Amino acid sequence: MSIFEELESEVRSYSRGWPVVFDRAQGSWLYREDGKPYLDFFAGAGALNYGHNNPALKQALIDYLQRDGVTHALDMFTAAKRDFLEIFKEKILGPRELDYKIVFPGPGGANAVEAALKLARKVTGKEAVINFTNAFHGMTLGALSVTGNSMKRGGAGVPLVHATPMPYDQYFDGAYPDFLYFEKLLEDSGSGLNEPAAVIVEGVQGEGGINAARLEWLRGLDDLCKRHGILLILDDVQMGCGRTGPFFSFEDAGIKPDMICLSKSIGGYGIPMALTLIKPELDVWEPGEHNGTFRGISPAFVTAAEALRVYWSDDELEKSTKAKGERVAEAFAGLIKRYPEANLVAKGRGLARGMEFADGKLAGAVCKEAFDRGLLMETSGPDGEVMKLLPPLTLTDDELGTGLSIIDESVAAVL
Amino acid sequence: MSIFEELESEVRSYSRGWPVVFDRAQGSWLYREDGKPYLDFFAGAGALNYGHNNPALKQALIDYLQRDGVTHALDMFTAAKRDFLEIFKEKILGPRELDYKIVFPGPGGANAVEAALKLARKVTGKEAVINFTNAFHGMTLGALSVTGNSMKRGGAGVPLVHATPMPYDQYFDGAYPDFLYFEKLLEDSGSGLNEPAAVIVEGVQGEGGINAARLEWLRGLDDLCKRHGILLILDDVQMGCGRTGPFFSFEDAGIKPDMICLSKSIGGYGIPMALTLIKPELDVWEPGEHNGTFRGISPAFVTAAEALRVYWSDDELEKSTKAKGERVAEAFAGLIKRYPEANLVAKGRGLARGMEFADGKLAGAVCKEAFDRGLLMETSGPDGEVMKLLPPLTLTDDELGTGLSIIDESVAAVL
Amino acid sequence: MSIFEELESEVRSYSRGWPVVFDRAQGSWLYREDGKPYLDFFAGAGALNYGHNNPALKQALIDYLQRDGVTHALDMFTAAKRDFLEIFKEKILGPRELDYKIVFPGPGGANAVEAALKLARKVTGKEAVINFTNAFHGMTLGALSVTGNSMKRGGAGVPLVHATPMPYDQYFDGAYPDFLYFEKLLEDSGSGLNEPAAVIVEGVQGEGGINAARLEWLRGLDDLCKRHGILLILDDVQMGCGRTGPFFSFEDAGIKPDMICLSKSIGGYGIPMALTLIKPELDVWEPGEHNGTFRGISPAFVTAAEALRVYWSDDELEKSTKAKGERVAEAFAGLIKRYPEANLVAKGRGLARGMEFADGKLAGAVCKEAFDRGLLMETSGPDGEVMKLLPPLTLTDDELGTGLSIIDESVAAVL
Amino acid sequence: MSIFEELESEVRSYSRGWPVVFDRAQGSWLYREDGKPYLDFFAGAGALNYGHNNPALKQALIDYLQRDGVTHALDMFTAAKRDFLEIFKEKILGPRELDYKIVFPGPGGANAVEAALKLARKVTGKEAVINFTNAFHGMTLGALSVTGNSMKRGGAGVPLVHATPMPYDQYFDGAYPDFLYFEKLLEDSGSGLNEPAAVIVEGVQGEGGINAARLEWLRGLDDLCKRHGILLILDDVQMGCGRTGPFFSFEDAGIKPDMICLSKSIGGYGIPMALTLIKPELDVWEPGEHNGTFRGISPAFVTAAEALRVYWSDDELEKSTKAKGERVAEAFAGLIKRYPEANLVAKGRGLARGMEFADGKLAGAVCKEAFDRGLLMETSGPDGEVMKLLPPLTLTDDELGTGLSIIDESVAAVL
């Protein structure tokens, strides 16, 4: 029995679909111990938008380590944090005319979500939150309570309360007006809906099945929140940092959420880091009212700052992401045409792309075929029915072509 | 206005007491941008037991980065994780005859706690948990619900339920039998106490004021839990990894908790990492029932494994920690003798040491004086009345002497 | 200052709209102390379906009291309870081929609802319940959590959780398919809806604004519950006992709910009494697991039994209720025609009738005018916009005519 | 199969210990259908302090019914309610210099408790409540959450939260200071105890085992509440109305709770009625914020007022109750002496008396023997280990003698 099977809890999951031991990684590739390469269309579930061990970030990181830059500093002031703040202001907030204060809520996306929910409740004095069908926001108790997946919810072991799910965009395939039920419940003082402190939403739902909200739906939601005095929390943990093209998934909608959750690729190099951006008027916390040990990991600040410098000084990455996304969309359109009876549905935006199969078995079988051909992809959606593509944004056109060919073959092997 | 004040949320706290910008760090020292050194008796709130940028770990880390070892891998199999698991078995579990499976619950201590609570509830089908007065377990909703501090609890914005606090060891200065109320409530079917799934406890309470439970109290708690079929969760996030001498804070009590939470110094180098150790019979999770993005950060595995190799192959660190701890205890005894009217109380075990002052103002003033003299210490306890010493375990005798001298001067300046 | 103002809490409400002191009552009439009669189209909010001090019931009650029949007996066996059970079986359960066991849950409707919710949760092991927009089920914590009115919910002082509101019939005026959102959430394992133990519903919503569910909607709900293994709780506290024509409000739909809540008019004479009818297979309670002091009030059993004998031995009352209801409907149709610009909407079924005005101010003004003319009616609906008619089912045609004339005049005085 | 077994839920309990059908009742006696008399030392679980069908009350009630006094009136003004309010002020509030406003919270004791908890939370803006070990406050969700019995709590089907149990008086047989743990948790801001809105307590715990709090303990609790700004709710549902001698169970302690819950015997004749008395400054409810159908049952007002007139115009009943209570105490002392090895413990105050046996089996066997001899008594306490005497306060000395003799014989038959 391997040490993994002996010691690691049965809760492990990715290693079941990909039962190999990885050792090295570079750019879009992961390498098995024996050197066999795997093209990575999974990218750390969105944590590796700039690819594995990105050379520019790597150099900055090693330089920092070499010179004994402070590594761990909680919420002390450090030169590394200052540099990150300045570059984040210069490259991200400033150009987009966004006025936010930054909470370092802890190391991961769930911390960013927990902090946002806590603050929304503190500010409003209300407990209730609206989430959306098939949302995913994390595994800690607060974040889990706004997550949709019933298996994961069941793991909580306590009733998950204080959240009411509303239909995400296109939940009824556009057959009914947006926010039909949500707005009626808000307007009706006898509806029984607890007045919500906040709405939490993803610009594109990743775990939920690569459901990309239309920009007008996001605008509608923003407008609804404003009209009813509800705070809008945009969870961009997986879909931010350029995944859909622009830095934020909601940018093209022209909205400015009250709070934004960032994590995964914000650190750039796969080292844990998270941010909760909050409108300045919401910054009502007492010092230390929310805290945590891993809120000042300088190696992440260093690679985060470098990533912003390299990739967000101009719009090249955004354009290339959109272009590559279009190429995936075209490839998917081809598949749909080729298998007219398979009821395939192409989903997504930018380089967050999904192909919905008739059921989870088919999607899983395609991913299995792809793995056998050296391509890593996972499934998502409530029944795992969506083949999910999250390649590094930095993959080359050739790599994208290689991946799409393997997908073609894999689909052919299954359908 | 500095970029920190402009952009960082008011929730920041350490930077208020230490309003300087740190840049480099080495061993027991943090350096201000202008080079001014600060002796660090805070050690990342316990995350830097092996000191800042420990050379052995640093070399292993840089080597790994240089050779493009995979950085981020969720719960895939990696060579780095295998190495960590093997060394953790060899150096920690094996010699102590501990039989646990390992959950990688997410990047921080709160994740380790949330995972333990979720699993305890799933296994037992009960929701209630017993925590202790002045406990600290984290800031996410589940972890916060078992935390004592009222200001931090207030930040939740929802009623924190499912936990009932019981008196920690010495809560009544030994005047009453241990577990008096707790056991009576358990035995009385009319007590109104919801039958608990688990008890969560720290071997030494750090944030709560460096309250060190007596070993017989821990044994009594373990025994009580066994007799009543309650799972015992030992949160060793801050007090594990050698802080009190042995690797685990409860080792000398001879107990084997049902679950153990580790984080902070387990990664060795200040990079986020956490473990939840669970008895094999509790490993009932479905694959993926608990997950998260930052559960496979190889740089942390690398430095974690190296730290175990360097520091836990023999009992030198344990002995030296105990010896240095005794030296602190002696110094504290001296202070108590010198200021008989100040009602000073010395607390702690190993290199988790505290000196309780009459109130938080005095303790804070001493820490301020120490900071002005180049020593970093924080306060803890419900009113911040405890001066808290968590130096790196690797500090030299000279450094310890220097620190104790500064403490002497600082106390003298205040009392 | 009157003793009422001096001693009674500000929470009192009916005495504000009707600031007179009543003394006697008979049939459809309440009499002021000075003898001034008021025609009662309120009927104890549905507790007096057989009129005030119904002579047949009165005689049976006085006879019972005279002969010192046991008054209070908790859940002991009494001759009075036996008689009630036998007659309830003979007149109600038997003819309708209904197979239920009877819980005496406590004195009032809220007790019937609390007992049903408790049992549904015990049987299914689930906590969540589905309620409907504008539902009213009572003021105790469990019942309140499934009630819609936001002012009343706010009175709870704790977050009301475990219930999710779904749209009641015609919530969108029939524009969308029934159960559109409800069924989709149930079918989607990623919806985030906690799997419900039960649905609780009123056949006609009284407090919610006299919203009468269509029979096919009730059948659809019953079918949906069956398909998803959800228990159906029919709260007939206000609308049962013949209020809509048949004994149960749902009878004409042909459904057999898993549990039925009865109170208000079941006792016949306004003395507190409540029943929870449960399918035999749900009768899993331990003896005493639910109890209470006022579960065996013999005076109520006596008048309840007598009411069943007198009014439910044939279908005369049902027919007359339907006929009188039609007469109200016609009168309302006349009003709608007469005031085409007032956007009046006629609502209800049987002798539960409502007229919706443009707002609560208008409806309130009409009720005020009616009161001044000697007619008691209250408003209902989330904004009090519905004039609500619940006359005794035993009122004479003349009395109905008198009441409708006063309504005509009152509307004319306002519109 | 009898109609009871056929139709009544398995939840019924009293009819199991007393499997006979009662028909008539008078004073201290219940009569089986065949006329066999049973001496009633149970008195409707405290609802029949003035005996069954008390002639004075009966006449007033029949007179009221005969003249068609209004029966059911919600919270309208009625002459019957006015009379009750005036007499309650004259006989109860005035002489005791108590200044309360009166809420009619619904028909039963649980309603009185639910109303008190709701109001305490509304007034303070806090959710948490302190209850006591072995408390009993009712079966609705709010009342159940502050009740101790684990079987009854289990019936809730949802986790019961927002309440923390503290030790009732003598929980440790006086071995430790009163309020030791409670006060320490309140004073320690790090204790993890949610700041309580209110404390709810019984002057004597009936269901909990006839635990009579010492008067100084009640004073200590009142003092503690005042010092910490916590509202004190005194649940006198079972122990009020003279059960312990004075009208209120806490009178002799000289305290004035913030809220008082009354029900059971307040109506006098076993007809459901309940009151929540609140200090005038707490009367912050909106009209209708708490409501309910059965808040104005005139027959209960009539018998309640008559009972106050007959029994509370002088101190005869109080004296006689205390004297009879002493007689029970002496008889119990005799039993204790007679059975020195049985570890009998006498409990209670006034005519709320209990004898604790070594276990519930013994206490149950004694009650069974008593029943066979024509005496009704129930057991209470967490394991049913206490034989509980709640005779009508109006029983004659002869009846008391008869009952005590039967108890003597029954104990002899068992021990």
mmCIF file of C-alpha atoms in Angstrom, chain A residues 59-309:
data_model
loop_
_atom_site.group_PDB
_atom_site.id
_atom_site.type_symbol
_atom_site.label_atom_id
_atom_site.label_comp_id
_atom_site.label_asym_id
_atom_site.label_seq_id
_atom_site.Cartn_x
_atom_site.Cartn_y
_atom_site.Cartn_z
ATOM 1 C CA GLN A 59 12.775 34.739 -10.280
ATOM 2 C CA ALA A 60 11.191 37.414 -8.136
ATOM 3 C CA LEU A 61 10.297 34.827 -5.531
ATOM 4 C CA ILE A 62 13.745 33.258 -5.385
ATOM 5 C CA ASP A 63 15.369 36.682 -5.207
ATOM 6 C CA TYR A 64 13.135 37.568 -2.307
ATOM 7 C CA LEU A 65 13.878 34.328 -0.497
ATOM 8 C CA GLN A 66 17.576 34.637 -1.176
ATOM 9 C CA ARG A 67 17.810 38.059 0.361
ATOM 10 C CA ASP A 68 15.872 36.883 3.457
ATOM 11 C CA GLY A 69 12.892 39.078 2.810
ATOM 12 C CA VAL A 70 10.481 38.599 5.683
ATOM 13 C CA THR A 71 8.280 35.569 4.928
ATOM 14 C CA HIS A 72 5.502 35.652 7.455
ATOM 15 C CA ALA A 73 4.225 38.834 9.034
ATOM 16 C CA LEU A 74 0.507 38.626 9.854
ATOM 17 C CA ASP A 75 -0.852 42.112 9.387
ATOM 18 C CA MET A 76 2.334 43.952 10.196
ATOM 19 C CA PHE A 77 3.591 46.497 7.699
ATOM 20 C CA THR A 78 6.167 45.024 5.328
ATOM 21 C CA ALA A 79 7.914 46.324 2.298
ATOM 22 C CA ALA A 80 6.518 43.392 0.345
ATOM 23 C CA LYS A 81 2.959 44.233 1.312
ATOM 24 C CA ARG A 82 3.498 47.874 0.483
ATOM 25 C CA ASP A 83 4.766 46.969 -2.922
ATOM 26 C CA PHE A 84 1.775 44.757 -3.515
ATOM 27 C CA LEU A 85 -0.659 47.447 -2.392
ATOM 28 C CA GLU A 86 0.938 50.051 -4.604
ATOM 29 C CA ILE A 87 0.973 47.882 -7.657
ATOM 30 C CA PHE A 88 -2.571 46.669 -7.020
ATOM 31 C CA LYS A 89 -3.693 50.261 -6.859
ATOM 32 C CA GLU A 90 -1.714 51.231 -9.930
ATOM 33 C CA LYS A 91 -2.581 48.322 -12.184
ATOM 34 C CA ILE A 92 -5.995 47.223 -10.987
ATOM 35 C CA LEU A 93 -7.974 49.695 -8.900
ATOM 36 C CA GLY A 94 -6.812 52.930 -10.490
ATOM 37 C CA PRO A 95 -7.364 52.194 -14.171
ATOM 38 C CA ARG A 96 -10.815 50.777 -13.419
ATOM 39 C CA GLU A 97 -11.762 53.710 -11.190
ATOM 40 C CA LEU A 98 -12.503 51.339 -8.338
ATOM 41 C CA ASP A 99 -12.447 52.664 -4.811
ATOM 42 C CA TYR A 100 -11.979 49.820 -2.370
ATOM 43 C CA LYS A 101 -10.226 49.135 0.861
ATOM 44 C CA ILE A 102 -8.484 45.808 1.175
ATOM 45 C CA VAL A 103 -8.986 43.197 3.854
ATOM 46 C CA PHE A 104 -6.429 40.408 4.070
ATOM 47 C CA PRO A 105 -8.899 37.880 5.396
ATOM 48 C CA GLY A 106 -6.730 34.786 5.660
ATOM 49 C CA PRO A 107 -5.011 32.467 3.208
ATOM 50 C CA GLY A 108 -7.823 31.086 1.053
ATOM 51 C CA GLY A 109 -10.953 31.912 -0.856
ATOM 52 C CA ALA A 110 -13.210 30.691 1.920
ATOM 53 C CA ASN A 111 -11.584 33.241 4.233
ATOM 54 C CA ALA A 112 -12.380 35.985 1.745
ATOM 55 C CA VAL A 113 -16.000 34.842 1.665
ATOM 56 C CA GLU A 114 -16.292 34.439 5.431
ATOM 57 C CA ALA A 115 -14.903 37.939 5.952
ATOM 58 C CA ALA A 116 -17.327 39.415 3.434
ATOM 59 C CA LEU A 117 -20.329 37.706 5.028
ATOM 60 C CA LYS A 118 -19.279 38.743 8.520
ATOM 61 C CA LEU A 119 -18.802 42.339 7.487
ATOM 62 C CA ALA A 120 -22.068 42.474 5.544
ATOM 63 C CA ARG A 121 -23.920 41.248 8.613
ATOM 64 C CA LYS A 122 -22.136 43.648 10.908
ATOM 65 C CA VAL A 123 -22.801 46.624 8.670
ATOM 66 C CA THR A 124 -26.471 45.858 8.105
ATOM 67 C CA GLY A 125 -27.429 44.203 11.376
ATOM 68 C CA LYS A 126 -29.166 41.475 9.367
ATOM 69 C CA GLU A 127 -28.318 37.795 9.227
ATOM 70 C CA ALA A 128 -29.894 36.547 6.033
ATOM 71 C CA VAL A 129 -27.987 36.201 2.779
ATOM 72 C CA ILE A 130 -29.154 35.377 -0.716
ATOM 73 C CA ASN A 131 -27.077 32.924 -2.670
ATOM 74 C CA PHE A 132 -27.691 31.310 -6.037
ATOM 75 C CA THR A 133 -28.441 27.860 -7.282
ATOM 76 C CA ASN A 134 -25.260 25.885 -7.905
ATOM 77 C CA ALA A 135 -23.096 28.445 -6.152
ATOM 78 C CA PHE A 136 -19.752 27.427 -4.722
ATOM 79 C CA HIS A 137 -18.103 29.631 -2.142
ATOM 80 C CA GLY A 138 -16.051 27.329 0.076
ATOM 81 C CA MET A 139 -16.008 24.656 2.735
ATOM 82 C CA THR A 140 -15.896 26.537 6.040
ATOM 83 C CA LEU A 141 -19.206 26.802 7.819
ATOM 84 C CA GLY A 142 -20.102 30.321 6.719
ATOM 85 C CA ALA A 143 -18.984 29.786 3.134
ATOM 86 C CA LEU A 144 -20.598 26.358 2.974
ATOM 87 C CA SER A 145 -23.941 27.785 4.029
ATOM 88 C CA VAL A 146 -24.048 29.768 0.765
ATOM 89 C CA THR A 147 -22.817 26.868 -1.373
ATOM 90 C CA GLY A 148 -25.277 24.791 -3.374
ATOM 91 C CA ASN A 149 -23.886 21.271 -3.690
ATOM 92 C CA SER A 150 -25.932 18.972 -1.473
ATOM 93 C CA MET A 151 -23.164 16.447 -0.830
ATOM 94 C CA LYS A 152 -20.820 19.165 0.334
ATOM 95 C CA ARG A 153 -23.595 20.809 2.388
ATOM 96 C CA GLY A 154 -24.338 17.483 3.998
ATOM 97 C CA GLY A 155 -20.777 17.420 5.255
ATOM 98 C CA ALA A 156 -21.469 20.353 7.553
ATOM 99 C CA GLY A 157 -23.162 18.178 10.139
ATOM 100 C CA VAL A 158 -25.298 21.084 11.307
ATOM 101 C CA PRO A 159 -28.283 22.592 9.506
ATOM 102 C CA LEU A 160 -27.023 25.304 7.182
ATOM 103 C CA VAL A 161 -29.212 28.293 7.757
ATOM 104 C CA HIS A 162 -29.370 32.045 7.088
ATOM 105 C CA ALA A 163 -29.138 31.618 3.292
ATOM 106 C CA THR A 164 -31.903 31.327 0.704
ATOM 107 C CA PRO A 165 -31.062 30.211 -2.820
ATOM 108 C CA MET A 166 -32.379 32.158 -5.784
ATOM 109 C CA PRO A 167 -32.163 31.057 -9.424
ATOM 110 C CA TYR A 168 -28.900 31.956 -11.119
ATOM 111 C CA ASP A 169 -28.994 33.421 -14.592
ATOM 112 C CA GLN A 170 -30.524 31.104 -17.190
ATOM 113 C CA TYR A 171 -31.709 28.681 -14.535
ATOM 114 C CA PHE A 172 -34.889 28.365 -16.571
ATOM 115 C CA ASP A 173 -33.122 28.835 -19.903
ATOM 116 C CA GLY A 174 -34.352 32.386 -20.176
ATOM 117 C CA ALA A 175 -38.006 31.365 -20.216
ATOM 118 C CA TYR A 176 -38.932 33.706 -17.375
ATOM 119 C CA PRO A 177 -38.038 37.255 -16.401
ATOM 120 C CA ASP A 178 -34.814 37.678 -14.441
ATOM 121 C CA PHE A 179 -35.226 37.978 -10.671
ATOM 122 C CA LEU A 180 -38.937 37.226 -10.989
ATOM 123 C CA TYR A 181 -39.223 35.427 -7.686
ATOM 124 C CA PHE A 182 -36.415 37.254 -5.904
ATOM 125 C CA GLU A 183 -37.790 40.713 -6.439
ATOM 126 C CA LYS A 184 -41.376 39.711 -5.652
ATOM 127 C CA LEU A 185 -40.291 38.229 -2.336
ATOM 128 C CA LEU A 186 -38.385 41.392 -1.492
ATOM 129 C CA GLU A 187 -41.292 43.641 -2.313
ATOM 130 C CA ASP A 188 -43.874 41.593 -0.436
ATOM 131 C CA SER A 189 -43.626 42.252 3.291
ATOM 132 C CA GLY A 190 -45.561 39.042 3.871
ATOM 133 C CA SER A 191 -43.344 36.822 1.772
ATOM 134 C CA GLY A 192 -41.552 35.257 4.716
ATOM 135 C CA LEU A 193 -38.143 35.995 3.231
ATOM 136 C CA ASN A 194 -35.827 37.278 5.934
ATOM 137 C CA GLU A 195 -34.594 40.689 4.813
ATOM 138 C CA PRO A 196 -31.136 39.975 3.378
ATOM 139 C CA ALA A 197 -27.924 41.662 4.430
ATOM 140 C CA ALA A 198 -26.268 40.697 1.189
ATOM 141 C CA VAL A 199 -26.345 38.808 -2.063
ATOM 142 C CA ILE A 200 -23.323 36.682 -2.891
ATOM 143 C CA VAL A 201 -22.749 35.774 -6.514
ATOM 144 C CA GLU A 202 -20.116 34.483 -8.892
ATOM 145 C CA GLY A 203 -19.663 36.233 -12.246
ATOM 146 C CA VAL A 204 -19.254 32.789 -13.774
ATOM 147 C CA GLN A 205 -20.048 29.717 -11.722
ATOM 148 C CA GLY A 206 -17.127 27.340 -12.000
ATOM 149 C CA GLU A 207 -17.959 24.431 -9.725
ATOM 150 C CA GLY A 208 -21.624 24.879 -10.569
ATOM 151 C CA GLY A 209 -20.994 23.907 -14.200
ATOM 152 C CA ILE A 210 -19.317 26.868 -15.932
ATOM 153 C CA ASN A 211 -22.465 28.916 -15.898
ATOM 154 C CA ALA A 212 -21.627 32.359 -17.243
ATOM 155 C CA ALA A 213 -24.065 35.004 -16.133
ATOM 156 C CA ARG A 214 -25.022 37.402 -18.896
ATOM 157 C CA LEU A 215 -23.689 40.871 -18.316
ATOM 158 C CA GLU A 216 -27.197 42.320 -18.292
ATOM 159 C CA TRP A 217 -28.181 39.826 -15.604
ATOM 160 C CA LEU A 218 -25.279 41.010 -13.468
ATOM 161 C CA ARG A 219 -26.334 44.587 -14.085
ATOM 162 C CA GLY A 220 -29.889 43.688 -13.184
ATOM 163 C CA LEU A 221 -28.722 42.079 -9.982
ATOM 164 C CA ASP A 222 -26.618 45.100 -9.102
ATOM 165 C CA ASP A 223 -29.583 47.338 -9.747
ATOM 166 C CA LEU A 224 -31.930 45.164 -7.674
ATOM 167 C CA CYS A 225 -29.484 45.224 -4.778
ATOM 168 C CA LYS A 226 -29.184 48.985 -4.935
ATOM 169 C CA ARG A 227 -32.944 49.454 -5.026
ATOM 170 C CA HIS A 228 -33.460 47.227 -1.999
ATOM 171 C CA GLY A 229 -30.458 48.313 0.051
ATOM 172 C CA ILE A 230 -28.773 44.903 -0.168
ATOM 173 C CA LEU A 231 -25.005 44.590 -0.298
ATOM 174 C CA LEU A 232 -23.630 42.854 -3.382
ATOM 175 C CA ILE A 233 -20.714 40.484 -2.775
ATOM 176 C CA LEU A 234 -18.992 39.350 -5.957
ATOM 177 C CA ASP A 235 -17.034 36.164 -5.394
ATOM 178 C CA ASP A 236 -14.297 36.312 -8.013
ATOM 179 C CA VAL A 237 -12.116 33.736 -6.326
ATOM 180 C CA GLN A 238 -12.058 31.425 -9.322
ATOM 181 C CA MET A 239 -13.179 33.718 -12.112
ATOM 182 C CA GLY A 240 -11.136 36.799 -11.277
ATOM 183 C CA CYS A 241 -7.503 37.542 -12.166
ATOM 184 C CA GLY A 242 -8.249 37.476 -15.871
ATOM 185 C CA ARG A 243 -9.920 34.100 -16.157
ATOM 186 C CA THR A 244 -12.779 35.492 -18.248
ATOM 187 C CA GLY A 245 -10.645 38.076 -20.053
ATOM 188 C CA PRO A 246 -10.715 41.247 -17.981
ATOM 189 C CA PHE A 247 -9.161 41.223 -14.522
ATOM 190 C CA PHE A 248 -12.548 40.959 -12.852
ATOM 191 C CA SER A 249 -15.247 38.697 -14.246
ATOM 192 C CA PHE A 250 -17.835 41.445 -13.848
ATOM 193 C CA GLU A 251 -15.881 44.271 -15.428
ATOM 194 C CA ASP A 252 -17.612 44.233 -18.758
ATOM 195 C CA ALA A 253 -20.948 44.544 -16.959
ATOM 196 C CA GLY A 254 -19.826 47.934 -15.685
ATOM 197 C CA ILE A 255 -20.870 47.237 -12.113
ATOM 198 C CA LYS A 256 -18.982 47.995 -8.911
ATOM 199 C CA PRO A 257 -19.936 45.432 -6.266
ATOM 200 C CA ASP A 258 -19.892 46.401 -2.596
ATOM 201 C CA MET A 259 -17.404 43.661 -1.855
ATOM 202 C CA ILE A 260 -15.196 41.475 -4.015
ATOM 203 C CA CYS A 261 -13.573 38.209 -2.983
ATOM 204 C CA LEU A 262 -10.275 37.273 -4.606
ATOM 205 C CA SER A 263 -7.979 34.339 -4.050
ATOM 206 C CA LYS A 264 -6.576 31.464 -6.126
ATOM 207 C CA SER A 265 -4.582 33.218 -8.848
ATOM 208 C CA ILE A 266 -4.164 36.533 -7.073
ATOM 209 C CA GLY A 267 -0.901 35.269 -5.555
ATOM 210 C CA GLY A 268 0.218 34.286 -8.991
ATOM 211 C CA TYR A 269 2.344 31.319 -8.099
ATOM 212 C CA GLY A 270 -0.064 29.038 -6.295
ATOM 213 C CA ILE A 271 0.902 30.213 -2.808
ATOM 214 C CA PRO A 272 -2.155 30.833 -0.600
ATOM 215 C CA MET A 273 -3.390 34.405 -0.619
ATOM 216 C CA ALA A 274 -6.783 36.041 -0.516
ATOM 217 C CA LEU A 275 -8.289 39.514 -0.559
ATOM 218 C CA THR A 276 -11.660 40.918 0.323
ATOM 219 C CA LEU A 277 -12.161 44.274 -1.317
ATOM 220 C CA ILE A 278 -14.716 46.448 0.425
ATOM 221 C CA LYS A 279 -16.210 49.832 -0.357
ATOM 222 C CA PRO A 280 -14.587 52.348 2.013
ATOM 223 C CA GLU A 281 -17.854 53.159 3.751
ATOM 224 C CA LEU A 282 -18.162 49.523 4.795
ATOM 225 C CA ASP A 283 -14.844 49.548 6.633
ATOM 226 C CA VAL A 284 -16.387 49.571 10.085
ATOM 227 C CA TRP A 285 -14.393 46.816 11.704
ATOM 228 C CA GLU A 286 -12.652 47.167 15.036
ATOM 229 C CA PRO A 287 -8.907 46.445 14.881
ATOM 230 C CA GLY A 288 -8.523 42.686 15.198
ATOM 231 C CA GLU A 289 -12.244 41.951 14.973
ATOM 232 C CA HIS A 290 -11.320 39.615 12.148
ATOM 233 C CA ASN A 291 -7.822 38.211 12.155
ATOM 234 C CA GLY A 292 -5.761 35.143 11.339
ATOM 235 C CA THR A 293 -2.230 33.885 11.125
ATOM 236 C CA PHE A 294 -1.740 33.708 7.383
ATOM 237 C CA ARG A 295 -2.703 37.206 6.312
ATOM 238 C CA GLY A 296 0.725 38.467 5.377
ATOM 239 C CA ILE A 297 2.606 35.845 3.387
ATOM 240 C CA SER A 298 5.261 37.892 1.655
ATOM 241 C CA PRO A 299 6.239 35.287 -0.949
ATOM 242 C CA ALA A 300 2.671 35.563 -2.219
ATOM 243 C CA PHE A 301 2.818 39.358 -2.141
ATOM 244 C CA VAL A 302 6.007 39.217 -4.188
ATOM 245 C CA THR A 303 4.658 36.906 -6.871
ATOM 246 C CA ALA A 304 1.298 38.676 -6.820
ATOM 247 C CA ALA A 305 2.948 42.047 -7.423
ATOM 248 C CA GLU A 306 5.158 40.631 -10.135
ATOM 249 C CA ALA A 307 2.187 39.013 -11.868
ATOM 250 C CA LEU A 308 0.345 42.335 -11.874
ATOM 251 C CA ARG A 309 3.395 44.078 -13.312
#
